[in-house]
Short mmCIF file of C-alpha atoms in Angstrom, two decimals:
data_model
loop_
_atom_site.label_atom_id
_atom_site.label_comp_id
_atom_site.label_asym_id
_atom_site.label_seq_id
_atom_site.Cartn_x
_atom_site.Cartn_y
_atom_site.Cartn_z
CA LEU A 1050 49.00 -54.72 43.03
CA GLY A 1051 52.69 -53.84 43.09
CA SER A 1052 53.86 -56.94 44.97
CA GLY A 1053 56.53 -57.53 42.34
CA THR A 1054 55.94 -61.27 41.96
CA PHE A 1055 53.54 -63.78 40.45
CA ARG A 1056 51.81 -65.67 43.27
CA ASP A 1057 48.67 -67.65 44.00
CA GLU A 1058 48.50 -66.60 47.66
CA VAL A 1059 49.28 -63.32 49.40
CA ARG A 1060 48.90 -62.10 52.97
CA CYS A 1061 47.51 -58.57 53.26
CA ARG A 1062 45.14 -56.42 55.29
CA ALA A 1063 41.46 -57.23 54.79
CA GLU A 1064 40.55 -53.59 54.19
CA ALA A 1065 42.89 -53.57 51.20
CA CYS A 1066 40.84 -56.28 49.49
CA LEU A 1067 37.71 -56.06 47.35
CA PRO A 1068 35.51 -59.13 46.93
CA ALA A 1069 35.42 -60.04 43.25
CA PRO A 1070 31.97 -60.51 41.71
CA ALA A 1071 31.05 -63.51 39.61
CA GLY A 1072 32.41 -63.17 36.09
CA ASP A 1073 35.36 -63.85 33.83
CA ALA A 1074 38.39 -64.17 36.11
CA ASN A 1075 40.75 -63.18 33.31
CA GLN A 1076 38.90 -59.91 32.74
CA LEU A 1077 38.57 -59.20 36.47
CA SER A 1078 42.32 -59.73 36.92
CA LEU A 1079 42.85 -56.53 34.92
CA LEU A 1080 40.68 -54.43 37.24
CA THR A 1081 43.37 -52.74 39.29
CA VAL A 1082 45.24 -50.71 36.64
CA ASN A 1083 43.49 -49.74 33.42
CA GLY A 1084 40.02 -49.29 34.91
CA PRO A 1085 41.08 -46.82 37.62
CA THR A 1086 43.26 -44.94 35.13
CA ALA A 1087 40.32 -44.44 32.74
CA TRP A 1088 38.08 -43.47 35.66
CA VAL A 1089 40.49 -40.85 36.97
CA LEU A 1090 41.02 -39.42 33.47
CA LEU A 1091 37.30 -38.63 33.32
CA GLU A 1092 36.94 -37.48 36.92
CA ASP A 1093 39.92 -35.36 37.84
CA PHE A 1094 41.15 -33.08 35.07
CA ALA A 1095 38.21 -31.45 33.30
CA ALA A 1096 34.59 -30.76 34.25
CA LEU A 1097 33.21 -32.64 31.26
CA LYS A 1098 29.48 -32.52 30.56
CA PRO A 1099 27.32 -34.68 28.30
CA GLY A 1100 28.04 -33.73 24.71
CA ASP A 1101 31.60 -32.55 25.39
CA TRP A 1102 34.49 -33.94 23.36
CA LEU A 1103 37.74 -35.52 24.52
CA ILE A 1104 40.58 -36.88 22.38
CA GLN A 1105 42.90 -39.78 23.14
CA ASN A 1106 45.68 -41.60 21.32
CA ALA A 1107 46.52 -45.28 21.80
CA ALA A 1108 42.75 -45.71 21.76
CA ASN A 1109 43.02 -49.42 21.00
CA ALA A 1110 44.91 -50.10 24.23
CA SER A 1111 42.98 -51.47 27.20
CA CYS A 1112 42.79 -48.12 28.98
CA GLY A 1113 41.61 -46.46 25.77
CA ARG A 1114 38.85 -49.02 25.35
CA TYR A 1115 37.72 -48.55 28.94
CA LEU A 1116 37.75 -44.79 28.45
CA ILE A 1117 35.48 -45.10 25.40
CA ARG A 1118 32.94 -47.14 27.35
CA LEU A 1119 33.02 -45.05 30.53
CA ALA A 1120 32.77 -41.80 28.57
CA ARG A 1121 29.84 -43.11 26.56
CA ARG A 1122 27.98 -43.99 29.77
CA ARG A 1123 28.29 -40.32 30.76
CA GLY A 1124 27.32 -38.93 27.36
CA ILE A 1125 30.86 -37.66 26.70
CA ARG A 1126 31.97 -37.99 23.09
CA THR A 1127 35.37 -39.41 22.16
CA ILE A 1128 37.85 -38.81 19.35
CA ASN A 1129 40.04 -41.88 19.18
CA VAL A 1130 43.45 -41.84 17.48
CA VAL A 1131 45.02 -45.10 16.30
CA ARG A 1132 47.99 -46.18 14.18
CA ARG A 1133 46.42 -49.08 12.28
CA PRO A 1134 43.47 -48.76 9.86
CA GLN A 1135 42.07 -52.14 10.90
CA MET A 1136 41.25 -50.71 14.34
CA ILE A 1137 38.86 -48.04 13.02
CA ASP A 1138 35.69 -50.11 12.57
CA GLU A 1139 36.33 -52.09 15.75
CA LEU A 1140 36.54 -48.98 17.94
CA ARG A 1141 33.48 -47.48 16.29
CA GLU A 1142 31.57 -50.64 17.16
CA LEU A 1143 32.86 -50.32 20.73
CA GLY A 1144 31.28 -46.88 20.97
CA GLY A 1145 33.97 -44.46 19.79
CA ASP A 1146 32.29 -41.46 18.17
CA VAL A 1147 35.21 -40.56 15.91
CA VAL A 1148 38.17 -42.80 15.06
CA LEU A 1149 41.11 -41.36 13.10
CA LEU A 1150 44.56 -42.45 12.04
CA ASP A 1151 47.40 -40.51 13.63
CA GLY A 1152 49.39 -38.19 11.40
CA PRO A 1153 50.83 -34.69 11.01
CA ASP A 1154 47.49 -33.22 9.87
CA LEU A 1155 45.57 -34.69 12.82
CA ALA A 1156 44.32 -31.33 14.14
CA LEU A 1157 42.76 -30.41 10.78
CA ARG A 1158 40.97 -33.76 10.52
CA VAL A 1159 39.76 -33.55 14.11
CA ALA A 1160 38.32 -30.06 13.57
CA ALA A 1161 36.48 -31.31 10.48
CA ALA A 1162 35.18 -34.41 12.25
CA VAL A 1163 33.66 -32.44 15.14
CA SER A 1164 32.57 -29.46 13.01
CA GLY A 1165 34.85 -27.13 14.93
CA ALA A 1166 33.46 -28.00 18.37
CA PRO A 1167 35.91 -27.45 21.24
CA VAL A 1168 37.83 -30.47 22.50
CA ARG A 1169 37.90 -30.13 26.29
CA LEU A 1170 40.35 -32.87 27.31
CA GLY A 1171 43.40 -34.48 25.72
CA VAL A 1172 44.77 -37.88 26.74
CA ASP A 1173 48.22 -39.05 25.65
CA ALA A 1174 49.74 -42.49 26.17
CA VAL A 1175 52.40 -42.29 23.45
CA SER A 1176 54.61 -39.25 24.22
CA GLY A 1177 57.19 -37.89 21.78
CA ALA A 1178 55.72 -35.90 18.88
CA ALA A 1179 52.32 -37.52 19.52
CA THR A 1180 51.90 -35.28 22.57
CA GLN A 1181 52.15 -32.19 20.39
CA ARG A 1182 49.65 -33.59 17.88
CA ILE A 1183 47.07 -34.10 20.63
CA ALA A 1184 47.79 -30.64 22.08
CA GLU A 1185 47.13 -29.02 18.69
CA CYS A 1186 43.59 -30.44 18.74
CA LEU A 1187 42.59 -28.89 22.07
CA ALA A 1188 40.49 -25.88 22.94
CA ALA A 1189 42.07 -23.01 24.88
CA ASP A 1190 42.77 -23.84 28.54
CA ALA A 1191 42.08 -27.55 28.02
CA PRO A 1192 44.17 -29.98 30.08
CA LEU A 1193 46.39 -32.54 28.37
CA VAL A 1194 47.02 -35.63 30.49
CA SER A 1195 49.93 -38.01 29.89
CA TYR A 1196 49.54 -41.47 31.41
CA GLY A 1197 52.08 -43.46 29.39
CA SER A 1198 55.04 -43.36 27.02
CA MET A 1199 54.61 -46.13 24.47
CA SER A 1200 57.21 -44.46 22.27
CA GLY A 1201 59.75 -44.37 25.10
CA GLU A 1202 60.33 -40.71 24.30
CA ARG A 1203 59.85 -37.49 26.23
CA CYS A 1204 56.62 -35.55 25.80
CA GLU A 1205 56.99 -32.80 23.19
CA ILE A 1206 54.78 -29.72 23.33
CA ASP A 1207 55.20 -26.30 21.76
CA PHE A 1208 55.79 -23.54 24.30
CA TYR A 1209 53.43 -21.25 22.39
CA LEU A 1210 50.53 -23.67 22.80
CA MET A 1211 50.99 -23.38 26.54
CA PHE A 1212 51.70 -19.64 26.46
CA ARG A 1213 48.93 -18.53 24.09
CA GLN A 1214 46.35 -21.28 24.46
CA GLY A 1215 46.80 -22.06 28.13
CA ILE A 1216 47.30 -25.77 27.49
CA VAL A 1217 48.56 -27.49 30.65
CA LEU A 1218 50.34 -30.86 30.55
CA HIS A 1219 49.65 -33.17 33.51
CA GLY A 1220 51.27 -36.47 34.39
CA LEU A 1221 48.83 -39.05 35.73
CA SER A 1222 49.35 -41.61 38.45
CA PHE A 1223 46.01 -42.93 39.68
CA VAL A 1224 47.70 -43.94 42.95
CA ARG A 1225 48.62 -40.29 43.50
CA GLN A 1226 45.11 -39.17 42.53
CA PHE A 1227 43.65 -41.54 45.11
CA ARG A 1228 45.37 -39.65 47.92
CA SER A 1229 42.61 -37.05 47.74
CA ARG A 1230 39.91 -39.72 48.12
CA THR A 1231 38.71 -41.64 51.14
CA ALA A 1232 39.09 -45.40 51.34
CA GLU A 1233 35.31 -45.68 50.98
CA GLN A 1234 35.38 -43.66 47.75
CA VAL A 1235 38.14 -45.83 46.30
CA ARG A 1236 36.31 -49.03 47.22
CA ALA A 1237 33.08 -47.70 45.67
CA MET A 1238 34.94 -46.94 42.44
CA TYR A 1239 36.47 -50.42 42.31
CA ALA A 1240 33.08 -52.00 43.07
CA GLU A 1241 31.44 -50.16 40.18
CA LEU A 1242 34.27 -51.03 37.78
CA ALA A 1243 34.12 -54.68 38.86
CA SER A 1244 30.38 -54.73 38.25
CA LEU A 1245 30.83 -53.26 34.77
CA MET A 1246 33.50 -55.86 33.99
CA ALA A 1247 31.37 -58.72 35.29
CA SER A 1248 28.43 -57.57 33.15
CA GLY A 1249 30.59 -57.32 30.02
CA GLU A 1250 30.23 -53.54 29.76
CA LEU A 1251 34.01 -53.16 30.15
CA VAL A 1252 36.01 -55.73 28.19
CA ALA A 1253 39.75 -55.81 27.55
CA ARG A 1254 41.32 -57.69 24.66
CA ILE A 1255 43.35 -60.68 25.85
CA ALA A 1256 46.08 -61.87 23.51
CA GLY A 1257 47.05 -64.97 25.46
CA VAL A 1258 46.57 -66.89 28.72
CA TYR A 1259 49.54 -68.94 29.98
CA PRO A 1260 50.09 -71.26 32.95
CA LEU A 1261 52.95 -70.29 35.24
CA GLU A 1262 55.18 -73.07 33.91
CA ASN A 1263 55.10 -71.32 30.51
CA ILE A 1264 56.27 -68.00 31.95
CA VAL A 1265 59.14 -67.63 29.46
CA GLU A 1266 56.78 -67.98 26.50
CA ALA A 1267 54.34 -65.56 28.15
CA CYS A 1268 57.05 -62.93 28.66
CA GLU A 1269 58.19 -63.30 25.06
CA HIS A 1270 54.61 -62.78 23.87
CA ALA A 1271 54.25 -59.76 26.18
CA GLY A 1272 57.33 -58.22 24.57
CA GLU A 1273 55.78 -58.26 21.11
CA THR A 1274 53.90 -55.31 19.63
CA GLY A 1275 51.22 -54.52 17.07
CA ASP A 1276 49.32 -57.43 15.54
CA GLU A 1277 51.71 -59.87 17.24
CA ARG A 1278 50.29 -58.90 20.66
CA ASN A 1279 46.90 -57.31 20.27
CA GLY A 1280 45.84 -57.46 23.90
CA LYS A 1281 46.91 -58.33 27.43
CA ILE A 1282 48.93 -61.37 28.49
CA ILE A 1283 47.48 -63.28 31.46
CA ILE A 1284 49.28 -65.69 33.80
CA SER A 1285 46.78 -68.26 35.08
CA PHE A 1286 47.19 -70.25 38.29
CA ASP A 1287 44.23 -72.54 37.55
CA ASN A 1288 45.12 -76.21 37.86
#
């Protein structure tokens, strides 16, 4: 992770490696980013209990899908915000408890969907005005965690939500969060995530798999959005 190049061999310290279980190599190749991010979102920012609600936007992204599955394993209920109507049924089938289209009246529709129950954690991967819309859905003193900026904009949040409601905006880097964990704890987390991927419990959408000689085509595909790239792009070194 973070080597900055595509390569089929790398020299590193043995303790930095985790033996991969049997399973789909393309799925397992995604282990080191989205899985830990979803894990840390559940572990580090709110003491969520079974039956509690969290809300996330960009729910169709790989991290959002992992978060749905990991939360469901813990009995935590998810409100999942998407931009495209065709994603609603798919995320419900994945295990999302509530799936809603984003929009200016999001907070009203969330309150109706959960019958006024408090939403204990907000997760934002979009930034811009979307941050404010998630914040408006939260219970008093709930954390709001930003782990991405798909819009390319700054996070927007009303001062009075922070002042009166005690909403706190956090920026997430799972690498930074790992500094408070031992190497054994990090390895145990990766081992569990790898096992869930190998069993098919955690599955990311893959939009395309390309050999290295087609790297230009792969990068062009990776630069597309929406229905043109509904999933991850994989570079395969298989001969």
